[in-house]
Amino acid sequence: MEISLLAMDLDGTALLDDHKTFTPRLYAALSAAARKGVAIVPATGRQYAMLPPAVRTGAEWEDLCVLCNGSEVRRLPTGELLEARYMEPDAARQVLALARSLGLPVELSASGLLYLTQESWDMQRAHEDSLYFHLNNILPARGRTVPTLEEVLDRPGLDLDKVNLPYVPTELGAEVERALEAAPVSFAWSGPHSLEITHSQATKANGMLAACRILGVDPACTMAIGDSGNDITMLKAAGLGVAMGSAAQAVKDAADAVTASNREDGAALAIERYILGGP
């Protein structure tokens, strides 16, 4: 199968454990794929303002990106918004009520910021071992403490791309999933304890398909690489889905192939094999 578009997850897939950089081998593989005419589309749960330096180098392949698990498709170099599926405030209020009833921390993600109450911030600090990167890198830069999240939802013109439940205890996972399945939302696990909730049509799969429409690419000629629960829809929708070696079994089960981990250049290896025609 000839690949025309590569949808590539970032954290845990393309990025090293610093959450900022690619290996030289991956940079080389992406450049070679681009020279072959393949569109490279990072697909991430991050907001545009939180994209890492690795995808803002001015490389020839930097064009489209799928953000916030499919809530937005933007131009990488300029941030131009091409397509959006933002959450309705009423759907977000259902999620807030669920979080409050179970005593879970919750964040609203909008316009490059994360809104949370002081209570939610304190709840997250109680789980710093699991949330170290989020607490020490994301929230200091993008977190905004507010008296209530309802006040944020009442703001006119709010572009609400996600609601995050940063820490869901294992024993509450099934209960939270059942409640969200009955709500008008999409949701995916981005980590063992982290749930990200979006508009009902906002998934990485739909974001990838939107990129295909914009670029005139046949979805059958796509390859996707990912490692987390929020990548599953994309891996299933792609012509070829590749899971990282470090992915959970459910992610591997959704894929057509499995490569090595991000620490072992798994993304580069997959590009070399399936796009560049290597061994």
mmCIF file of C-alpha atoms in Angstrom:
data_model
loop_
_atom_site.group_PDB
_atom_site.id
_atom_site.type_symbol
_atom_site.label_atom_id
_atom_site.label_comp_id
_atom_site.label_asym_id
_atom_site.label_seq_id
_atom_site.Cartn_x
_atom_site.Cartn_y
_atom_site.Cartn_z
ATOM 1 C CA MET A 1 0.000 0.000 0.000
ATOM 2 C CA GLU A 2 1.306 3.432 -0.964
ATOM 3 C CA ILE A 3 1.099 5.812 2.011
ATOM 4 C CA SER A 4 0.125 9.424 1.243
ATOM 5 C CA LEU A 5 -0.466 10.738 4.786
ATOM 6 C CA LEU A 6 1.092 9.905 8.139
ATOM 7 C CA ALA A 7 -0.902 10.788 11.264
ATOM 8 C CA MET A 8 1.571 10.699 14.136
ATOM 9 C CA ASP A 9 0.872 10.947 17.851
ATOM 10 C CA LEU A 10 3.410 12.970 19.826
ATOM 11 C CA ASP A 11 3.748 12.162 23.564
ATOM 12 C CA GLY A 12 4.860 8.575 24.077
ATOM 13 C CA THR A 13 5.161 8.007 20.322
ATOM 14 C CA ALA A 14 7.249 10.546 18.409
ATOM 15 C CA LEU A 15 8.601 12.518 21.354
ATOM 16 C CA LEU A 16 11.329 11.348 23.664
ATOM 17 C CA ASP A 17 10.648 11.210 27.384
ATOM 18 C CA ASP A 18 11.487 14.919 27.682
ATOM 19 C CA HIS A 19 8.165 15.573 25.844
ATOM 20 C CA LYS A 20 10.008 18.107 23.654
ATOM 21 C CA THR A 21 12.284 16.477 21.083
ATOM 22 C CA PHE A 22 12.527 13.790 18.401
ATOM 23 C CA THR A 23 15.563 11.620 17.812
ATOM 24 C CA PRO A 24 17.806 12.533 14.854
ATOM 25 C CA ARG A 25 16.700 9.298 13.206
ATOM 26 C CA LEU A 26 13.046 10.305 13.393
ATOM 27 C CA TYR A 27 13.766 13.780 12.005
ATOM 28 C CA ALA A 28 15.586 12.115 9.105
ATOM 29 C CA ALA A 29 12.744 9.651 8.475
ATOM 30 C CA LEU A 30 10.122 12.414 8.467
ATOM 31 C CA SER A 31 12.152 14.494 6.027
ATOM 32 C CA ALA A 32 12.621 11.510 3.733
ATOM 33 C CA ALA A 33 8.896 10.722 3.847
ATOM 34 C CA ALA A 34 8.054 14.345 3.023
ATOM 35 C CA ARG A 35 10.429 14.290 0.045
ATOM 36 C CA LYS A 36 8.528 11.219 -1.138
ATOM 37 C CA GLY A 37 5.313 13.277 -1.093
ATOM 38 C CA VAL A 38 3.850 12.014 2.179
ATOM 39 C CA ALA A 39 1.932 14.562 4.277
ATOM 40 C CA ILE A 40 3.047 14.471 7.910
ATOM 41 C CA VAL A 41 0.225 15.340 10.335
ATOM 42 C CA PRO A 42 0.969 15.395 14.068
ATOM 43 C CA ALA A 43 -2.155 14.272 15.937
ATOM 44 C CA THR A 44 -2.147 15.108 19.626
ATOM 45 C CA GLY A 45 -4.246 15.798 22.675
ATOM 46 C CA ARG A 46 -2.304 19.037 23.180
ATOM 47 C CA GLN A 47 -3.547 22.529 22.437
ATOM 48 C CA TYR A 48 -1.768 24.545 19.747
ATOM 49 C CA ALA A 49 -0.125 26.728 22.418
ATOM 50 C CA MET A 50 1.325 23.607 24.046
ATOM 51 C CA LEU A 51 2.945 22.072 20.976
ATOM 52 C CA PRO A 52 6.585 21.050 21.543
ATOM 53 C CA PRO A 53 9.618 22.547 19.791
ATOM 54 C CA ALA A 54 10.002 19.342 17.763
ATOM 55 C CA VAL A 55 7.109 20.286 15.442
ATOM 56 C CA ARG A 56 8.025 23.965 15.170
ATOM 57 C CA THR A 57 11.406 23.817 13.483
ATOM 58 C CA GLY A 58 10.447 25.175 10.054
ATOM 59 C CA ALA A 59 10.904 21.726 8.498
ATOM 60 C CA GLU A 60 9.466 21.169 5.028
ATOM 61 C CA TRP A 61 6.859 18.742 6.328
ATOM 62 C CA GLU A 62 5.270 21.082 8.895
ATOM 63 C CA ASP A 63 1.796 21.854 7.540
ATOM 64 C CA LEU A 64 -1.355 20.516 9.234
ATOM 65 C CA CYS A 65 -1.861 19.273 12.781
ATOM 66 C CA VAL A 66 -4.746 17.614 14.628
ATOM 67 C CA LEU A 67 -5.147 19.070 18.117
ATOM 68 C CA CYS A 68 -7.081 18.371 21.318
ATOM 69 C CA ASN A 69 -7.898 14.817 20.208
ATOM 70 C CA GLY A 70 -9.619 16.017 17.051
ATOM 71 C CA SER A 71 -11.340 19.147 18.369
ATOM 72 C CA GLU A 72 -9.243 21.272 16.013
ATOM 73 C CA VAL A 73 -7.297 21.024 12.763
ATOM 74 C CA ARG A 74 -4.832 23.889 12.285
ATOM 75 C CA ARG A 75 -1.910 24.986 10.172
ATOM 76 C CA LEU A 76 1.258 24.266 12.115
ATOM 77 C CA PRO A 77 3.286 27.286 10.972
ATOM 78 C CA THR A 78 0.578 29.919 11.518
ATOM 79 C CA GLY A 79 -2.031 28.407 13.853
ATOM 80 C CA GLU A 80 -4.769 29.080 11.278
ATOM 81 C CA LEU A 81 -7.914 27.195 12.342
ATOM 82 C CA LEU A 82 -9.267 25.038 9.506
ATOM 83 C CA GLU A 83 -11.858 22.927 11.305
ATOM 84 C CA ALA A 84 -13.229 22.804 14.852
ATOM 85 C CA ARG A 85 -15.607 20.721 16.951
ATOM 86 C CA TYR A 86 -15.940 22.430 20.326
ATOM 87 C CA MET A 87 -17.877 21.065 23.301
ATOM 88 C CA GLU A 88 -21.274 22.474 24.141
ATOM 89 C CA PRO A 89 -21.406 24.054 27.633
ATOM 90 C CA ASP A 90 -24.299 21.801 28.661
ATOM 91 C CA ALA A 91 -22.272 18.677 27.852
ATOM 92 C CA ALA A 92 -19.369 20.079 29.845
ATOM 93 C CA ARG A 93 -21.674 20.762 32.798
ATOM 94 C CA GLN A 94 -22.625 17.072 32.832
ATOM 95 C CA VAL A 95 -18.952 16.174 33.108
ATOM 96 C CA LEU A 96 -18.402 18.725 35.890
ATOM 97 C CA ALA A 97 -21.344 17.275 37.825
ATOM 98 C CA LEU A 98 -19.904 13.771 37.427
ATOM 99 C CA ALA A 99 -16.471 14.879 38.630
ATOM 100 C CA ARG A 100 -17.971 16.688 41.598
ATOM 101 C CA SER A 101 -20.089 13.675 42.607
ATOM 102 C CA LEU A 102 -17.021 11.416 42.635
ATOM 103 C CA GLY A 103 -14.542 13.906 44.086
ATOM 104 C CA LEU A 104 -12.337 14.027 40.977
ATOM 105 C CA PRO A 105 -10.097 16.874 39.796
ATOM 106 C CA VAL A 106 -11.292 18.481 36.577
ATOM 107 C CA GLU A 107 -9.995 21.062 34.080
ATOM 108 C CA LEU A 108 -11.532 23.023 31.221
ATOM 109 C CA SER A 109 -9.266 23.360 28.187
ATOM 110 C CA ALA A 110 -9.916 26.409 26.019
ATOM 111 C CA SER A 111 -7.983 28.945 23.948
ATOM 112 C CA GLY A 112 -4.569 27.717 25.024
ATOM 113 C CA LEU A 113 -5.321 27.643 28.752
ATOM 114 C CA LEU A 114 -6.419 25.130 31.386
ATOM 115 C CA TYR A 115 -8.963 26.418 33.891
ATOM 116 C CA LEU A 116 -9.285 24.733 37.268
ATOM 117 C CA THR A 117 -10.264 25.524 40.823
ATOM 118 C CA GLN A 118 -7.783 25.596 43.679
ATOM 119 C CA GLU A 119 -9.486 22.496 45.052
ATOM 120 C CA SER A 120 -8.815 20.653 41.800
ATOM 121 C CA TRP A 121 -5.191 21.807 41.791
ATOM 122 C CA ASP A 122 -4.765 20.502 45.359
ATOM 123 C CA MET A 123 -6.367 17.161 44.415
ATOM 124 C CA GLN A 124 -3.819 16.746 41.628
ATOM 125 C CA ARG A 125 -0.899 17.499 43.941
ATOM 126 C CA ALA A 126 -1.988 14.513 46.023
ATOM 127 C CA HIS A 127 -1.123 12.334 43.006
ATOM 128 C CA GLU A 128 2.121 14.000 41.968
ATOM 129 C CA ASP A 129 3.840 10.691 41.217
ATOM 130 C CA SER A 130 1.353 10.091 38.384
ATOM 131 C CA LEU A 131 0.971 13.736 37.316
ATOM 132 C CA TYR A 132 4.540 14.993 37.654
ATOM 133 C CA PHE A 133 4.916 16.336 34.107
ATOM 134 C CA HIS A 134 1.459 17.900 34.092
ATOM 135 C CA LEU A 135 1.919 19.547 37.485
ATOM 136 C CA ASN A 136 5.447 20.774 36.894
ATOM 137 C CA ASN A 137 5.418 21.694 33.207
ATOM 138 C CA ILE A 138 1.878 22.229 31.899
ATOM 139 C CA LEU A 139 -0.063 23.805 34.751
ATOM 140 C CA PRO A 140 2.595 26.372 35.771
ATOM 141 C CA ALA A 141 2.580 27.721 32.210
ATOM 142 C CA ARG A 142 -1.042 27.255 31.166
ATOM 143 C CA GLY A 143 -3.096 26.654 34.315
ATOM 144 C CA ARG A 144 -5.450 29.410 35.497
ATOM 145 C CA THR A 145 -7.148 29.197 38.889
ATOM 146 C CA VAL A 146 -10.795 30.307 38.887
ATOM 147 C CA PRO A 147 -13.439 30.418 41.660
ATOM 148 C CA THR A 148 -15.798 28.109 39.728
ATOM 149 C CA LEU A 149 -15.684 26.337 36.404
ATOM 150 C CA GLU A 150 -19.326 27.217 35.776
ATOM 151 C CA GLU A 151 -18.227 30.856 35.572
ATOM 152 C CA VAL A 152 -15.848 29.916 32.743
ATOM 153 C CA LEU A 153 -18.577 28.027 30.888
ATOM 154 C CA ASP A 154 -20.796 31.115 31.014
ATOM 155 C CA ARG A 155 -18.261 33.202 29.101
ATOM 156 C CA PRO A 156 -19.532 34.127 25.611
ATOM 157 C CA GLY A 157 -17.623 32.679 22.686
ATOM 158 C CA LEU A 158 -15.736 30.112 24.757
ATOM 159 C CA ASP A 159 -13.929 27.643 22.472
ATOM 160 C CA LEU A 160 -13.995 24.634 24.775
ATOM 161 C CA ASP A 161 -11.824 21.989 23.159
ATOM 162 C CA LYS A 162 -11.668 19.480 26.034
ATOM 163 C CA VAL A 163 -12.599 18.689 29.591
ATOM 164 C CA ASN A 164 -9.817 16.822 31.389
ATOM 165 C CA LEU A 165 -10.153 14.446 34.306
ATOM 166 C CA PRO A 166 -6.431 14.337 35.125
ATOM 167 C CA TYR A 167 -6.653 11.654 37.787
ATOM 168 C CA VAL A 168 -9.310 8.939 37.935
ATOM 169 C CA PRO A 169 -8.553 6.199 40.497
ATOM 170 C CA THR A 170 -8.542 2.703 39.029
ATOM 171 C CA GLU A 171 -11.524 1.666 41.125
ATOM 172 C CA LEU A 172 -13.665 4.462 39.647
ATOM 173 C CA GLY A 173 -12.665 3.980 36.005
ATOM 174 C CA ALA A 174 -15.556 1.736 34.971
ATOM 175 C CA GLU A 175 -18.134 3.922 36.719
ATOM 176 C CA VAL A 176 -16.825 7.056 35.006
ATOM 177 C CA GLU A 177 -16.826 5.324 31.617
ATOM 178 C CA ARG A 178 -20.465 4.223 32.040
ATOM 179 C CA ALA A 179 -21.528 7.765 32.928
ATOM 180 C CA LEU A 180 -19.682 9.268 29.961
ATOM 181 C CA GLU A 181 -21.103 6.706 27.552
ATOM 182 C CA ALA A 182 -24.552 8.062 28.425
ATOM 183 C CA ALA A 183 -23.486 11.681 27.796
ATOM 184 C CA PRO A 184 -23.239 13.507 24.424
ATOM 185 C CA VAL A 185 -19.416 13.376 24.366
ATOM 186 C CA SER A 186 -16.417 11.426 23.141
ATOM 187 C CA PHE A 187 -13.787 10.339 25.639
ATOM 188 C CA ALA A 188 -10.476 8.525 25.683
ATOM 189 C CA TRP A 189 -7.851 7.495 28.197
ATOM 190 C CA SER A 190 -4.640 9.394 27.510
ATOM 191 C CA GLY A 191 -2.862 7.599 30.357
ATOM 192 C CA PRO A 192 -3.586 4.993 33.036
ATOM 193 C CA HIS A 193 -5.549 7.519 35.116
ATOM 194 C CA SER A 194 -6.181 10.443 32.760
ATOM 195 C CA LEU A 195 -9.417 10.891 30.790
ATOM 196 C CA GLU A 196 -9.926 13.498 28.073
ATOM 197 C CA ILE A 197 -13.496 14.371 27.069
ATOM 198 C CA THR A 198 -14.419 16.147 23.841
ATOM 199 C CA HIS A 199 -17.312 16.962 21.500
ATOM 200 C CA SER A 200 -19.133 13.794 20.423
ATOM 201 C CA GLN A 201 -17.496 13.964 16.971
ATOM 202 C CA ALA A 202 -14.069 15.108 18.130
ATOM 203 C CA THR A 203 -11.734 12.122 17.873
ATOM 204 C CA LYS A 204 -8.274 11.694 16.428
ATOM 205 C CA ALA A 205 -9.840 9.540 13.702
ATOM 206 C CA ASN A 206 -12.134 12.358 12.607
ATOM 207 C CA GLY A 207 -9.272 14.823 12.827
ATOM 208 C CA MET A 208 -7.166 12.628 10.556
ATOM 209 C CA LEU A 209 -10.074 12.277 8.109
ATOM 210 C CA ALA A 210 -10.522 16.061 8.102
ATOM 211 C CA ALA A 211 -6.839 16.426 7.207
ATOM 212 C CA CYS A 212 -7.410 13.946 4.369
ATOM 213 C CA ARG A 213 -10.297 16.048 3.036
ATOM 214 C CA ILE A 214 -8.261 19.247 3.227
ATOM 215 C CA LEU A 215 -5.274 17.703 1.445
ATOM 216 C CA GLY A 216 -7.229 15.544 -1.001
ATOM 217 C CA VAL A 217 -5.844 12.267 0.334
ATOM 218 C CA ASP A 218 -7.655 8.936 0.117
ATOM 219 C CA PRO A 219 -8.132 7.735 3.746
ATOM 220 C CA ALA A 220 -7.187 4.232 2.595
ATOM 221 C CA CYS A 221 -3.696 5.598 1.891
ATOM 222 C CA THR A 222 -3.022 6.700 5.464
ATOM 223 C CA MET A 223 -0.769 5.403 8.195
ATOM 224 C CA ALA A 224 -1.224 6.243 11.870
ATOM 225 C CA ILE A 225 1.175 5.697 14.764
ATOM 226 C CA GLY A 226 0.178 5.937 18.437
ATOM 227 C CA ASP A 227 0.559 4.552 21.930
ATOM 228 C CA SER A 228 -2.451 5.607 24.043
ATOM 229 C CA GLY A 229 -6.189 5.119 24.327
ATOM 230 C CA ASN A 230 -6.854 8.403 22.558
ATOM 231 C CA ASP A 231 -5.052 6.972 19.497
ATOM 232 C CA ILE A 232 -7.278 3.903 19.122
ATOM 233 C CA THR A 233 -9.890 5.487 16.838
ATOM 234 C CA MET A 234 -7.124 6.827 14.590
ATOM 235 C CA LEU A 235 -5.311 3.486 14.415
ATOM 236 C CA LYS A 236 -8.558 1.773 13.405
ATOM 237 C CA ALA A 237 -9.487 4.413 10.813
ATOM 238 C CA ALA A 238 -6.092 4.492 9.099
ATOM 239 C CA GLY A 239 -5.232 2.288 6.167
ATOM 240 C CA LEU A 240 -2.354 1.065 8.329
ATOM 241 C CA GLY A 241 -2.384 1.484 12.102
ATOM 242 C CA VAL A 242 0.888 1.015 13.984
ATOM 243 C CA ALA A 243 1.060 0.794 17.784
ATOM 244 C CA MET A 244 4.168 1.553 19.776
ATOM 245 C CA GLY A 245 5.836 -1.302 21.588
ATOM 246 C CA SER A 246 5.183 0.420 24.925
ATOM 247 C CA ALA A 247 1.432 0.741 24.253
ATOM 248 C CA ALA A 248 -1.228 -0.957 26.340
ATOM 249 C CA GLN A 249 -2.629 -4.188 24.926
ATOM 250 C CA ALA A 250 -5.914 -2.534 23.923
ATOM 251 C CA VAL A 251 -3.968 -0.119 21.711
ATOM 252 C CA LYS A 252 -1.937 -2.929 20.161
ATOM 253 C CA ASP A 253 -5.139 -4.877 19.515
ATOM 254 C CA ALA A 254 -6.531 -1.907 17.560
ATOM 255 C CA ALA A 255 -3.460 -1.718 15.310
ATOM 256 C CA ASP A 256 -2.360 -3.661 12.256
ATOM 257 C CA ALA A 257 1.276 -3.740 13.355
ATOM 258 C CA VAL A 258 3.455 -3.050 16.378
ATOM 259 C CA THR A 259 6.793 -1.256 16.333
ATOM 260 C CA ALA A 260 9.383 -0.591 19.051
ATOM 261 C CA SER A 261 8.936 1.935 21.876
ATOM 262 C CA ASN A 262 9.701 5.658 21.587
ATOM 263 C CA ARG A 263 12.956 5.037 23.492
ATOM 264 C CA GLU A 264 13.944 2.578 20.770
ATOM 265 C CA ASP A 265 13.063 4.827 17.796
ATOM 266 C CA GLY A 266 9.852 2.930 17.140
ATOM 267 C CA ALA A 267 8.223 5.738 15.130
ATOM 268 C CA ALA A 268 11.292 6.108 12.899
ATOM 269 C CA LEU A 269 11.480 2.345 12.412
ATOM 270 C CA ALA A 270 7.826 2.221 11.329
ATOM 271 C CA ILE A 271 8.287 5.076 8.845
ATOM 272 C CA GLU A 272 11.406 3.454 7.417
ATOM 273 C CA ARG A 273 9.654 0.117 7.002
ATOM 274 C CA TYR A 274 6.182 1.049 5.797
ATOM 275 C CA ILE A 275 6.757 4.371 3.995
ATOM 276 C CA LEU A 276 10.386 4.380 2.902
ATOM 277 C CA GLY A 277 10.482 0.695 1.969
ATOM 278 C CA GLY A 278 13.208 -0.407 4.345
ATOM 279 C CA PRO A 279 13.550 -3.880 5.910
#
